[in-house]
PDB file of C-alpha atoms and ligand atoms in Angstrom:
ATOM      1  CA  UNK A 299     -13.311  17.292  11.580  1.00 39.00           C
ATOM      2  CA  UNK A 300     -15.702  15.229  10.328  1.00 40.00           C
ATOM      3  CA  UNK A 301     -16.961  11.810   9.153  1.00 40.00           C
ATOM      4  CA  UNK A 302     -19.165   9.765   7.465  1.00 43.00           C
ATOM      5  CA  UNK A 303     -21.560   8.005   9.931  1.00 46.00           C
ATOM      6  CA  UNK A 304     -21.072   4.773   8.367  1.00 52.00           C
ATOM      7  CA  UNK A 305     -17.723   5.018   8.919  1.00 74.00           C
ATOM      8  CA  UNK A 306     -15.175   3.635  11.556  1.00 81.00           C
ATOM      9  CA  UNK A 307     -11.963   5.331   9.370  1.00 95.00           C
ATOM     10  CA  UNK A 308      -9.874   6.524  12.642  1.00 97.00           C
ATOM     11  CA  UNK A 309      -7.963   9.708  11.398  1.00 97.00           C
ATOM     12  CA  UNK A 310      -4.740  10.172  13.053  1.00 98.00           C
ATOM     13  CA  UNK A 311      -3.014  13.966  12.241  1.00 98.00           C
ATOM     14  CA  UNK A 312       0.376  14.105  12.790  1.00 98.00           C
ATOM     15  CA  UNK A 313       2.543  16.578  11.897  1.00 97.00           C
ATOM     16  CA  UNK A 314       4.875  15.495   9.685  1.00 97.00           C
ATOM     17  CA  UNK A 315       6.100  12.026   7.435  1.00 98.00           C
ATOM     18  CA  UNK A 316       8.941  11.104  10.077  1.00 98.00           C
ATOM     19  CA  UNK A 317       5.662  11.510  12.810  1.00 98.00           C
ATOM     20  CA  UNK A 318       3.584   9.628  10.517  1.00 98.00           C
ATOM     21  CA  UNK A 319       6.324   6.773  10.196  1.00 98.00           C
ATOM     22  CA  UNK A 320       6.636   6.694  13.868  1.00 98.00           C
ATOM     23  CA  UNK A 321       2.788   6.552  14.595  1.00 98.00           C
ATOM     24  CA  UNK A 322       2.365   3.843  11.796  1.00 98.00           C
ATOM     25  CA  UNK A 323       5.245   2.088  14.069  1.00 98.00           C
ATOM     26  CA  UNK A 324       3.281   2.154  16.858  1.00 98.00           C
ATOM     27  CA  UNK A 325       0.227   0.370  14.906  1.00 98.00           C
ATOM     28  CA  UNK A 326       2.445  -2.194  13.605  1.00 98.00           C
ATOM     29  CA  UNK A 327       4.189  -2.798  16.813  1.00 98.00           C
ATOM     30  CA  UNK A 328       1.026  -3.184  19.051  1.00 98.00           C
ATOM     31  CA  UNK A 329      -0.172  -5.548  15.697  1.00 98.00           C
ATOM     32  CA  UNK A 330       2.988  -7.840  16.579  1.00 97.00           C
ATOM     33  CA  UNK A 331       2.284  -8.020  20.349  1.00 97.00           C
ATOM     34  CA  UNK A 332      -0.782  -9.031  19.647  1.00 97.00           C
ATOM     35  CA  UNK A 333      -0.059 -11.810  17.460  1.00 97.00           C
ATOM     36  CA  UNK A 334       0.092 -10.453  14.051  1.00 98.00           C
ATOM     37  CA  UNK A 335       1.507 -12.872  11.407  1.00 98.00           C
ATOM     38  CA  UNK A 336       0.678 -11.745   8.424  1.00 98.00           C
ATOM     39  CA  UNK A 337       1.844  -7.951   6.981  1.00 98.00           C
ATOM     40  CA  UNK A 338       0.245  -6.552   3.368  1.00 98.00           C
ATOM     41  CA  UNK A 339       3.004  -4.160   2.765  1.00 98.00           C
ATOM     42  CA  UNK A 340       3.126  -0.949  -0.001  1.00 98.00           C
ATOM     43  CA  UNK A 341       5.244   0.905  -1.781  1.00 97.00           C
ATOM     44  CA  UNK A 342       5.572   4.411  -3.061  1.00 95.00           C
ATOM     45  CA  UNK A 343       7.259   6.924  -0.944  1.00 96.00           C
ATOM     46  CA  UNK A 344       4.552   7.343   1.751  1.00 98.00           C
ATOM     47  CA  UNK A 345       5.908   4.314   3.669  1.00 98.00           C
ATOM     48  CA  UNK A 346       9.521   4.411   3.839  1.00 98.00           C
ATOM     49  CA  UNK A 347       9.633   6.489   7.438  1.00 98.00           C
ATOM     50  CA  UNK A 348       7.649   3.821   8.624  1.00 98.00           C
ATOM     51  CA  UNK A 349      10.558   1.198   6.846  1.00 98.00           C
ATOM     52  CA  UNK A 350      12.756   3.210   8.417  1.00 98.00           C
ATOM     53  CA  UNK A 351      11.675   3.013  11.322  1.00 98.00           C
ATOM     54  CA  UNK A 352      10.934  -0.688  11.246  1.00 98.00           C
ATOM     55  CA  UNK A 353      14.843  -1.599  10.546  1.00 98.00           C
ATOM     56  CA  UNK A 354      15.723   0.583  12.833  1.00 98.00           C
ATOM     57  CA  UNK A 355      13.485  -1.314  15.802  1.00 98.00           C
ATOM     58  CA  UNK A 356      14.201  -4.549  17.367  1.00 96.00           C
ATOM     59  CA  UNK A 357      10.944  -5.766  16.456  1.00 97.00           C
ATOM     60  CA  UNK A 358      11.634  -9.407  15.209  1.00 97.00           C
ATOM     61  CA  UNK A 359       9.834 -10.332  11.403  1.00 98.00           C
ATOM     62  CA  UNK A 360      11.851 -14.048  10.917  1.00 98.00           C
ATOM     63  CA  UNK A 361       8.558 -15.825  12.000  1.00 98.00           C
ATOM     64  CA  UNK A 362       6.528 -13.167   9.813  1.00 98.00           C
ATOM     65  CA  UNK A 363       4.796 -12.941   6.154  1.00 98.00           C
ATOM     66  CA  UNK A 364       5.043 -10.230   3.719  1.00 98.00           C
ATOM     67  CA  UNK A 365       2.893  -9.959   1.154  1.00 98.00           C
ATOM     68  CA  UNK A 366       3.021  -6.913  -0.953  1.00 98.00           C
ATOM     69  CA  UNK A 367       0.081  -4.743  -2.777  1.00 98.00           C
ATOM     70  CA  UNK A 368       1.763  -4.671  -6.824  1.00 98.00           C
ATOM     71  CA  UNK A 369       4.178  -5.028  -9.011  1.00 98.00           C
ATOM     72  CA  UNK A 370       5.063  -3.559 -12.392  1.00 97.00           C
ATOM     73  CA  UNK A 371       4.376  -5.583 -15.622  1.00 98.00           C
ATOM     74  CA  UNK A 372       7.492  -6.190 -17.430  1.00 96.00           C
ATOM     75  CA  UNK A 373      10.658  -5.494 -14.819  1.00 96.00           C
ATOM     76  CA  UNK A 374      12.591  -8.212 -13.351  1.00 95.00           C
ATOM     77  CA  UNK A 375      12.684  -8.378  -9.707  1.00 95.00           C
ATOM     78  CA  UNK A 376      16.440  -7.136  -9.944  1.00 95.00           C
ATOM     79  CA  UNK A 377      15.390  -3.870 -11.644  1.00 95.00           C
ATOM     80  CA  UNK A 378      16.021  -0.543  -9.524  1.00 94.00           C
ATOM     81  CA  UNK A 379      12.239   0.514 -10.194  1.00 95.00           C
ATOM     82  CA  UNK A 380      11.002  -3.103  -9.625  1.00 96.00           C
ATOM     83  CA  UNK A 381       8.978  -2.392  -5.548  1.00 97.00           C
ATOM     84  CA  UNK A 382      10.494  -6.223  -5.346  1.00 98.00           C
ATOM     85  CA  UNK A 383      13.588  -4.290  -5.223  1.00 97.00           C
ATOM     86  CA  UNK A 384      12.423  -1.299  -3.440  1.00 97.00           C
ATOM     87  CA  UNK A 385      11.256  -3.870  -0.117  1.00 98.00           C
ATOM     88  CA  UNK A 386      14.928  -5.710  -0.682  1.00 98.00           C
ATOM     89  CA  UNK A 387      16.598  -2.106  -0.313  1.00 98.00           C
ATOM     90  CA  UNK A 388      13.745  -0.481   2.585  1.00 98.00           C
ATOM     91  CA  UNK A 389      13.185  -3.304   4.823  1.00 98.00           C
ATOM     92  CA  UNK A 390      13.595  -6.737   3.896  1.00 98.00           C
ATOM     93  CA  UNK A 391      17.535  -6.749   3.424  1.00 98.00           C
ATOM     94  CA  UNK A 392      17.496  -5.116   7.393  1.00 98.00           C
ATOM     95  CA  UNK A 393      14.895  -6.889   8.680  1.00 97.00           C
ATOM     96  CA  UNK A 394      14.137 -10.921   7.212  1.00 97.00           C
ATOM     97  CA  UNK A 395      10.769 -11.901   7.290  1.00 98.00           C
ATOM     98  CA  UNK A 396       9.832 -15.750   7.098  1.00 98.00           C
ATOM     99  CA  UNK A 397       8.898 -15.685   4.095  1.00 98.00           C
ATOM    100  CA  UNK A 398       7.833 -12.049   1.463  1.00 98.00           C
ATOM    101  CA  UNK A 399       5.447 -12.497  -1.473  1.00 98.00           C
ATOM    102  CA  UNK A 400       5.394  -9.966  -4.125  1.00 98.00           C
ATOM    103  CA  UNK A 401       3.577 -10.661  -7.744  1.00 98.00           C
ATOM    104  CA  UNK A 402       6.197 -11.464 -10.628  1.00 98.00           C
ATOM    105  CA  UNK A 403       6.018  -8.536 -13.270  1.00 97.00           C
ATOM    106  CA  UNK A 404       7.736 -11.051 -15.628  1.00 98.00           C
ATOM    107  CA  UNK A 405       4.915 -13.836 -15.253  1.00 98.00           C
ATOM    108  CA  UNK A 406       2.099 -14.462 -17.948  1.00 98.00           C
ATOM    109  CA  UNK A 407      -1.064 -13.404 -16.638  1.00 97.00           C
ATOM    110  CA  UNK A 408      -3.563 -15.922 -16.080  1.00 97.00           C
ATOM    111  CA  UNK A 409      -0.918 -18.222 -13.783  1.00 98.00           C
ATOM    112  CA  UNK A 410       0.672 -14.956 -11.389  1.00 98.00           C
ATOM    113  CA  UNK A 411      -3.393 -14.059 -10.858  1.00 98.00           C
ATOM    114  CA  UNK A 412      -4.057 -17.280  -9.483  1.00 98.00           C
ATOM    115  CA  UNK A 413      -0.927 -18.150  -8.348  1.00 98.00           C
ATOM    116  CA  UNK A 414      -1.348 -14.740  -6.137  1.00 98.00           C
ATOM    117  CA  UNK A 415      -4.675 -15.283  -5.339  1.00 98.00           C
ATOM    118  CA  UNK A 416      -3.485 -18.718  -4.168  1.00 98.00           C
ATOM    119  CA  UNK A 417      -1.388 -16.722  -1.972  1.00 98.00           C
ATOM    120  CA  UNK A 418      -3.395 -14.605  -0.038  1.00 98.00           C
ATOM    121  CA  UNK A 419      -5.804 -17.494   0.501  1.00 97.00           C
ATOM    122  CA  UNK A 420      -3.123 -18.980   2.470  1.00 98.00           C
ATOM    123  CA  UNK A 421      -1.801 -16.241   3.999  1.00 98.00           C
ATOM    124  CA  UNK A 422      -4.679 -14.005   5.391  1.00 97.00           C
ATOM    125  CA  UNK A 423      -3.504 -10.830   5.731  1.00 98.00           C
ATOM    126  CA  UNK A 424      -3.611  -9.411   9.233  1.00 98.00           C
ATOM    127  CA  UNK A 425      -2.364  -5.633   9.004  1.00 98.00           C
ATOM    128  CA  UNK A 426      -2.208  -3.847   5.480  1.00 98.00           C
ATOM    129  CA  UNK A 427       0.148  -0.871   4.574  1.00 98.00           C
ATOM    130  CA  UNK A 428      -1.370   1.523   2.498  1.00 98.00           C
ATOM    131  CA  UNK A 429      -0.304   4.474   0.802  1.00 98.00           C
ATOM    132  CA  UNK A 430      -3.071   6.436  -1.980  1.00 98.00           C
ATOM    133  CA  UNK A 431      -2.440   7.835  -5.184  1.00 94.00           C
ATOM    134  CA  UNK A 432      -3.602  11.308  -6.251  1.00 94.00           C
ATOM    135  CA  UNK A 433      -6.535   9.796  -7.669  1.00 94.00           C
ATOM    136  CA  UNK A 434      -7.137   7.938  -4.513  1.00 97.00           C
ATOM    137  CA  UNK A 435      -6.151   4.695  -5.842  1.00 96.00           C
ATOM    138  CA  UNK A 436      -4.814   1.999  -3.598  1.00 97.00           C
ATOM    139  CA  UNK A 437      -2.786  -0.435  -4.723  1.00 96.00           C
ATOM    140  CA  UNK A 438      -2.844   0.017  -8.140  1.00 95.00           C
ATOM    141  CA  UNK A 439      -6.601  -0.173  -7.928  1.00 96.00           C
ATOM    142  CA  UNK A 440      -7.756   2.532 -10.513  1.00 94.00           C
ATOM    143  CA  UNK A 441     -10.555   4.894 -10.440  1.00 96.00           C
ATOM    144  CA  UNK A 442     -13.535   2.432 -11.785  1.00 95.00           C
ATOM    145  CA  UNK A 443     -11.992  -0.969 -10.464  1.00 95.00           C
ATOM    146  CA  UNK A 444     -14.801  -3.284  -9.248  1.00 97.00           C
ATOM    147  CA  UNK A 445     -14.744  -3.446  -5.718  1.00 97.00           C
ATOM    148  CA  UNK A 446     -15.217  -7.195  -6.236  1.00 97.00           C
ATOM    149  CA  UNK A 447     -11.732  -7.911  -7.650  1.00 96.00           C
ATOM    150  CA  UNK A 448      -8.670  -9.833  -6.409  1.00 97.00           C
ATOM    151  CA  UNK A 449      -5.682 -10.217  -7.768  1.00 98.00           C
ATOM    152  CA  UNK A 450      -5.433  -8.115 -11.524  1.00 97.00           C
ATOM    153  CA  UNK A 451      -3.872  -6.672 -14.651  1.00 97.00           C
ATOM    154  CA  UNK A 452      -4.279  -3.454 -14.255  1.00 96.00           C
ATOM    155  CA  UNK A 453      -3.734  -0.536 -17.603  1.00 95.00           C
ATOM    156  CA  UNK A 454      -2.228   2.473 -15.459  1.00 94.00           C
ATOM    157  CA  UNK A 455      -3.950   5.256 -15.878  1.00 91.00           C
ATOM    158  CA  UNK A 456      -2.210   8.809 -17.475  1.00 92.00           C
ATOM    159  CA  UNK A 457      -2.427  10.626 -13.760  1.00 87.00           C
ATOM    160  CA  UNK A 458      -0.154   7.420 -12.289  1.00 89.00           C
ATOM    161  CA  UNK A 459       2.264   7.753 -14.599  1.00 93.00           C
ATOM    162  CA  UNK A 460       2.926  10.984 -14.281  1.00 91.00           C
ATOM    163  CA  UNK A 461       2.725  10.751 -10.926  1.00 88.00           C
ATOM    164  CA  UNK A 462       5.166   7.806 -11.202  1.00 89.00           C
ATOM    165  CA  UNK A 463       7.902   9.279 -13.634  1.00 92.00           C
ATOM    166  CA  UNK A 464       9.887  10.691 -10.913  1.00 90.00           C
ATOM    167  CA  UNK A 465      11.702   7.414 -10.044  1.00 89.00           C
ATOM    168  CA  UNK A 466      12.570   6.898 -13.480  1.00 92.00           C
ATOM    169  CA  UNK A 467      14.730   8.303 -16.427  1.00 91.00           C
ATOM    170  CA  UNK A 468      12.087   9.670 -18.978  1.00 90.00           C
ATOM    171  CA  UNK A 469       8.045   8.749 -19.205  1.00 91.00           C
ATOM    172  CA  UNK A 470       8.757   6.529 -22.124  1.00 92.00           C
ATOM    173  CA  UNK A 471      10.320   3.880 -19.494  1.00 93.00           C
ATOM    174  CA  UNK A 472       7.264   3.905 -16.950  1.00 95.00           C
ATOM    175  CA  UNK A 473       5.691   0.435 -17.017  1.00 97.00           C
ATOM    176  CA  UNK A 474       2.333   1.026 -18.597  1.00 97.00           C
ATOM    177  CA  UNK A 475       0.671  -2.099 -16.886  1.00 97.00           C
ATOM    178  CA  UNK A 476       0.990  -4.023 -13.163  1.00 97.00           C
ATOM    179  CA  UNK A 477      -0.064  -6.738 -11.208  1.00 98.00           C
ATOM    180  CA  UNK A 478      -1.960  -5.587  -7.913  1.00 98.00           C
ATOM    181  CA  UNK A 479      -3.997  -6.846  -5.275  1.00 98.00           C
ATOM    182  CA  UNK A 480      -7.757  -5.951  -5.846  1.00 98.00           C
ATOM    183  CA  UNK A 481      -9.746  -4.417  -3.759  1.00 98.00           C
ATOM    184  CA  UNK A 482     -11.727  -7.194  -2.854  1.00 97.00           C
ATOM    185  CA  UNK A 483      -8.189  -9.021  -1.423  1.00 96.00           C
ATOM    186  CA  UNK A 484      -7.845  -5.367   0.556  1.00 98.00           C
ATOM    187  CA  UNK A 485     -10.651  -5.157   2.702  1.00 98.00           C
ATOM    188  CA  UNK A 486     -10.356  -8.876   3.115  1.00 98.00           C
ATOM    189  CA  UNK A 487      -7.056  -7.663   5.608  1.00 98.00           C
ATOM    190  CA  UNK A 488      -8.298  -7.637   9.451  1.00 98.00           C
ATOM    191  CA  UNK A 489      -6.914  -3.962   9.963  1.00 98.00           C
ATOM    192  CA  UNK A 490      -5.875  -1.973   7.475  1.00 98.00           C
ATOM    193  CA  UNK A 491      -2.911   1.362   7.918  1.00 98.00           C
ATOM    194  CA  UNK A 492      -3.490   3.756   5.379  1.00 98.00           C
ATOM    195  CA  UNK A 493      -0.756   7.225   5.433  1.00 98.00           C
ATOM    196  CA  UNK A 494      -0.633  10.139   3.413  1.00 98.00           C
ATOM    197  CA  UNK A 495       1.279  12.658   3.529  1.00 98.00           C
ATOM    198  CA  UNK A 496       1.444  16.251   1.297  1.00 98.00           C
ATOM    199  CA  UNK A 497      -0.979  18.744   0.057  1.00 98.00           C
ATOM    200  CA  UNK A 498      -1.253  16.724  -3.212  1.00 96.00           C
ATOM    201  CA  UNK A 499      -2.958  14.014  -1.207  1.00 98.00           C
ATOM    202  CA  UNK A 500      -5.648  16.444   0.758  1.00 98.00           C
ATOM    203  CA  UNK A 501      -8.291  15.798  -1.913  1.00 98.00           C
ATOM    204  CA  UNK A 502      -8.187  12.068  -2.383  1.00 98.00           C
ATOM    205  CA  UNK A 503      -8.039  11.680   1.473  1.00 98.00           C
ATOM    206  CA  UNK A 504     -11.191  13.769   1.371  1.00 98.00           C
ATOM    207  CA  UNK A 505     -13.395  11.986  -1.147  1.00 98.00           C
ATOM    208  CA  UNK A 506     -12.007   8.819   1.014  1.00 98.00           C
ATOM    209  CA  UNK A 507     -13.368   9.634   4.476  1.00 97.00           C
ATOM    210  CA  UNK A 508     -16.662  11.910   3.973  1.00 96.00           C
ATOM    211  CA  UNK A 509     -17.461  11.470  -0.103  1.00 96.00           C
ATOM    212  CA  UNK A 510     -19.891   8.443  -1.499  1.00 97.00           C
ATOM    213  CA  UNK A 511     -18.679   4.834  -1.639  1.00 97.00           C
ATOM    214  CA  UNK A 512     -17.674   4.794  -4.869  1.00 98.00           C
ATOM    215  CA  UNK A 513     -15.748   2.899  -7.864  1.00 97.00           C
ATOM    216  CA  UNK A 514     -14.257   6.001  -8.928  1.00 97.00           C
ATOM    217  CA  UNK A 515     -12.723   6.715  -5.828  1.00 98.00           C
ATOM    218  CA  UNK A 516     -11.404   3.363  -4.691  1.00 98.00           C
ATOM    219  CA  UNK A 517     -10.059   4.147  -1.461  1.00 98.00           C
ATOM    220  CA  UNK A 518     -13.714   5.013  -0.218  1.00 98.00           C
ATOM    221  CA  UNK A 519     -14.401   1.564   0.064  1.00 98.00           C
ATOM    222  CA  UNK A 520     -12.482   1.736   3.683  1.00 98.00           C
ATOM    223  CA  UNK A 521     -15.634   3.559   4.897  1.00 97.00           C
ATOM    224  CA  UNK A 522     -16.871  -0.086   5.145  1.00 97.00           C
ATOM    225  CA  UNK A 523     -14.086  -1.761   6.288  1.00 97.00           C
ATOM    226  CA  UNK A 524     -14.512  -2.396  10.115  1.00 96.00           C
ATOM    227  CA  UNK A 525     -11.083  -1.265  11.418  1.00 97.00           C
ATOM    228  CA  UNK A 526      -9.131   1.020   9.480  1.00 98.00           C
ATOM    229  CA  UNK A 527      -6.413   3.712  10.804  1.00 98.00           C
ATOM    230  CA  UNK A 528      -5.722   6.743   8.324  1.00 98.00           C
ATOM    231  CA  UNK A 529      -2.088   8.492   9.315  1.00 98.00           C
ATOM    232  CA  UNK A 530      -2.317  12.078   7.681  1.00 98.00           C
ATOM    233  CA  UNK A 531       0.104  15.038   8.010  1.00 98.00           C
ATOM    234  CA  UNK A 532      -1.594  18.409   8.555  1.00 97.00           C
ATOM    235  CA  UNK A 533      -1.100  18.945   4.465  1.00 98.00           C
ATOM    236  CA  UNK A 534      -3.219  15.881   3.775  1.00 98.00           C
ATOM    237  CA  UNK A 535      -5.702  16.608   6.482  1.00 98.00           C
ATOM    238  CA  UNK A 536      -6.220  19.843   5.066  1.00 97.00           C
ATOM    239  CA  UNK A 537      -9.421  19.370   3.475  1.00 97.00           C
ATOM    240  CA  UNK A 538     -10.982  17.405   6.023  1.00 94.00           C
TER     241      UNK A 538
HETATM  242  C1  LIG B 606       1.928   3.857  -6.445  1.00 57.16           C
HETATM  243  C2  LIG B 606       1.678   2.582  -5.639  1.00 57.16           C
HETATM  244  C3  LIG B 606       0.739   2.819  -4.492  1.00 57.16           C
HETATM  245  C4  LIG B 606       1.140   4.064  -3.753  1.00 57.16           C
HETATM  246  C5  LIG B 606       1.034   5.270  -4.642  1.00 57.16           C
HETATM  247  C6  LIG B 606       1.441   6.569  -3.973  1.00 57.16           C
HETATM  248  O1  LIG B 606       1.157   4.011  -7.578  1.00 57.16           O
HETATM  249  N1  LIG B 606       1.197   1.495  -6.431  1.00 57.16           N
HETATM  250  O2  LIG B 606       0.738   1.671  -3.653  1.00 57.16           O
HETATM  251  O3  LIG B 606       0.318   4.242  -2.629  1.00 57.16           O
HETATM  252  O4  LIG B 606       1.846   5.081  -5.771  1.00 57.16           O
HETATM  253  O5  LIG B 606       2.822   6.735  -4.012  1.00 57.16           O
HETATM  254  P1  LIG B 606       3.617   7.732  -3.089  1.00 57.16           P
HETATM  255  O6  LIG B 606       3.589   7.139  -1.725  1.00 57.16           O
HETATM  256  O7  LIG B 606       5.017   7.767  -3.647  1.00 57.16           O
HETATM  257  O8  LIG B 606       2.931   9.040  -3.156  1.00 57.16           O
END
């Protein structure tokens, strides 16, 4: 294996999601013994054996924040493909957190961007989930997002819908648009989790850890981030 030498990415190879979910278990738990208040939290598939492992622990969240990565434009929070409903159903239902932030797909733009932003300035995030699209996006941070962005409407691209369709009934009904985090609110997180898991990730979690820093692979940017964990199953480690 090897790595940039700019880099501090940790690469953890496990062998399998359920491993991955219990190693990112251990991060989170050692996070909460040492004070950790503040959890950026993802969605997708990648993280639910870490969820499941989480409401399954006796690890207490009541005096804990949530604040999540996106949202789609255009569901309700009530909507089975909404991720406000997807944390309700993997974690928060189980487990209650203080208080859980997520953006509002059904609010106009320019007032959820700063109300979001407003947010994370009060809540500074101290662990982030991540998971990585195929395109190495995090978040919903396209390839070619400024580094330099917080909060944002972001046009998903054709590879993330497709990627995306399998939670619902036909393309047509994929949002086309979300709210996420920028990158910029990211690497503003003290430590930062990221898992993948499947041979469909191996390339993105290369360009990640040994290609250029780069806007058109946006998870590269965690070569300069000072304390960053990657959680990869042999699949995803593959081309490393
Ligand atoms: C979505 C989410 C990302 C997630 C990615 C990968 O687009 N916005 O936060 O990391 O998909 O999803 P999965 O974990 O299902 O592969």
């Amino acid at each position: 294996m090897h790595s940039t030498e700019s880099s501090n990415i940790k690469i953890e190879v496990v062998k399998n999601k359920e491993a991955g979910g219990k190693k990112a278990f251990e991060y989170i738990k050692e996070a909460v013994n040492e004070g950790a208040k503040v959890f950026g939290l993802a969605t997708g598939s990648t993280p639910e054996t870490l969820y499941q492992e989480l409401r399954e622990s006796d690890l207490d969240f009541s005096d804990k924040i949530a604040v999540n990565l996106d949202e789609y434009i255009g569901l309700e929070a009530d909507h089975p493909q909404s991720y406000a409903y997807f944390m309700q159903e993997q974690l928060f239902d189980t487990k209650p957190f203080k208080e859980t932030h997520i953006p509002d797909g059904m609010a106009p733009e320019e007032a959820e961007v700063e109300r979001y932003n407003g947010i994370l300035e009060k809540h500074p995030i101290d662990v982030q989930i991540l998971g990585i699209g195929t395109n190495a996006h995090i978040g919903f941070n396209e390839p070619g997002t400024s580094f330099d962005t917080k909060t944002h409407k972001v046009k998903l691209t054709a590879d993330t819908i497709q990627a995306n369709k399998r939670y619902f009934e036909s393309e047509e009904e994929v949002p086309k648009h979300a709210y996420s985090m920028g990158i910029d609110s990211i690497m503003a997180a003290e430590k930062i989790i990221l898992m993948a898991y499947g041979k469909n990730k191996a390339e993105a979690i290369e360009k990640t850890v040994n290609g250029p820093v780069t806007e058109e692979v946006p998870a590269s940017i965690l070569q300069q981030h000072p304390d960053v964990v990657i959680i990869v199953d042999e699949e995803a480690a593959s081309q490393l």
